[in-house]
Amino acid sequence: MPLDAALPFYQPVADEVALFEHAFQHRLPLLLKGPTGCGKTRFVTHMAAKLGRPLHTVSCHDDLTAADLTGRYLLKGGDTVWTDGPLTRAVREGAICYLDEVVEARKDVTVVLHPLTDDRRILPLERTGETLEAPPDFMLVVSYNPGYQNILKTLKPSTRQRFLAVEFDFPKPELEIPIVATESGLPESRVVPLVRLANALRALKGQDLEEGVSTRLLIYCATLIRSGMKPERAIRAALIEPLTDDPDIRAGLLRVADVTLG
Ligand SMILES: Nc1ncnc2c1ncn2[C@@H]1O[C@H](COP(=O)(O)OP(=O)(O)OP(=O)(O)O)[C@@H](O)[C@H]1O
Ligand SMILES: [Mg+2]
């Protein structure tokens, strides 16, 4: 069996694979920016498998604290026992830790990220008195979507400038067509009009729509069609309804679909 057989499918769109490999090799943290459903999570999953490192993913939210990442004392049968959080576990194991939507996390999270993302590469655990030194195989990857954040929810320069950064966007049609076909099993010839429609809808971003149709939604749509659903119904459920709640905008999107698909 070839070595790559177990790798999650990821179609590179630019030089992001090489960048990730360099970052890993030189122990530099990496920031991925890009719209929802454009392949960030899939990319990290693929790279972790490619580099043979375990992956610990944390979806950040506005209640996420430093202790959720580092760990805490928990009651276990009358005793209090220290329990590592996902970041600490990743540091101990030399794994890749992926913090998704990192801008959502509480401010105190930056306090643990800073010493880990400069040349010290240490994780001080205040509660246990330990200071962990990150092994060479440990890597921190974070991502966020610059699109729908309000201005207050962005990274401070002192955090942002600790990371190499790469911007993701939806793949060009020549790449997105095979991606959608591979993921859904729908033949490429039937994916072509869906990708054309997605790009027509993406052109409306900023005017009527907050975010363009994601590759993820295109795959949903192609999957429904592949399983026998009528294309018009699948398009409405996967490419139109998820984008808006506004009836006028929806009517406009349906017109774009009619015009684009002829
Ligand atoms: N370059 C690619 N190669 C292979 N699959 C891709 C690629 N880009 C997108 N996909 C497909 O699109 C789906 C959505 O991508 P993914 O979950 O990685 O998005 P994301 O950028 O992490 O979105 P979010 O910000 O919402 O978490 C994946 O499950 C995968 O099927
Ligand atoms: Mg994701």
PDB file of N, CA, C and O and ligand atoms in Angstrom, residues 37 40-42 98 100 143 216, ligand 2:
ATOM      1  N   GLY A  37     -15.417  27.195   5.100  1.00  0.00           N
ATOM      2  CA  GLY A  37     -15.585  26.106   4.136  1.00  0.00           C
ATOM      3  C   GLY A  37     -14.656  26.144   2.945  1.00  0.00           C
ATOM      4  O   GLY A  37     -14.992  25.652   1.865  1.00  0.00           O
ATOM      5  N   LYS A  40      -9.453  24.969   5.172  1.00  0.00           N
ATOM      6  CA  LYS A  40      -8.424  25.168   6.203  1.00  0.00           C
ATOM      7  C   LYS A  40      -8.275  23.937   7.096  1.00  0.00           C
ATOM      8  O   LYS A  40      -7.174  23.443   7.326  1.00  0.00           O
ATOM      9  N   THR A  41      -9.409  23.449   7.607  1.00  0.00           N
ATOM     10  CA  THR A  41      -9.361  22.302   8.515  1.00  0.00           C
ATOM     11  C   THR A  41      -8.845  21.061   7.784  1.00  0.00           C
ATOM     12  O   THR A  41      -8.008  20.316   8.297  1.00  0.00           O
ATOM     13  N   ARG A  42      -9.330  20.875   6.540  1.00  0.00           N
ATOM     14  CA  ARG A  42      -8.888  19.723   5.760  1.00  0.00           C
ATOM     15  C   ARG A  42      -7.379  19.780   5.526  1.00  0.00           C
ATOM     16  O   ARG A  42      -6.677  18.773   5.574  1.00  0.00           O
ATOM     17  N   TYR A  98      -4.118  22.601  16.852  1.00  0.00           N
ATOM     18  CA  TYR A  98      -4.809  23.481  15.908  1.00  0.00           C
ATOM     19  C   TYR A  98      -5.938  24.210  16.627  1.00  0.00           C
ATOM     20  O   TYR A  98      -6.890  23.589  17.090  1.00  0.00           O
ATOM     21  N   ASP A 100      -8.855  26.473  16.106  1.00  0.00           N
ATOM     22  CA  ASP A 100      -9.746  26.967  15.067  1.00  0.00           C
ATOM     23  C   ASP A 100     -10.503  28.189  15.604  1.00  0.00           C
ATOM     24  O   ASP A 100     -10.907  28.192  16.760  1.00  0.00           O
ATOM     25  N   SER A 143      -6.322  29.367  13.154  1.00  0.00           N
ATOM     26  CA  SER A 143      -7.009  29.895  11.981  1.00  0.00           C
ATOM     27  C   SER A 143      -8.131  30.818  12.405  1.00  0.00           C
ATOM     28  O   SER A 143      -8.613  30.749  13.535  1.00  0.00           O
ATOM     29  N   ARG A 216     -17.517  23.773   0.819  1.00  0.00           N
ATOM     30  CA  ARG A 216     -18.278  22.783   1.601  1.00  0.00           C
ATOM     31  C   ARG A 216     -19.710  22.672   1.097  1.00  0.00           C
ATOM     32  O   ARG A 216     -20.228  21.572   0.880  1.00  0.00           O
TER      33      ARG A 216
HETATM   34 MG    MG B   2     -12.601  24.493   9.845  1.00  0.00          MG
END
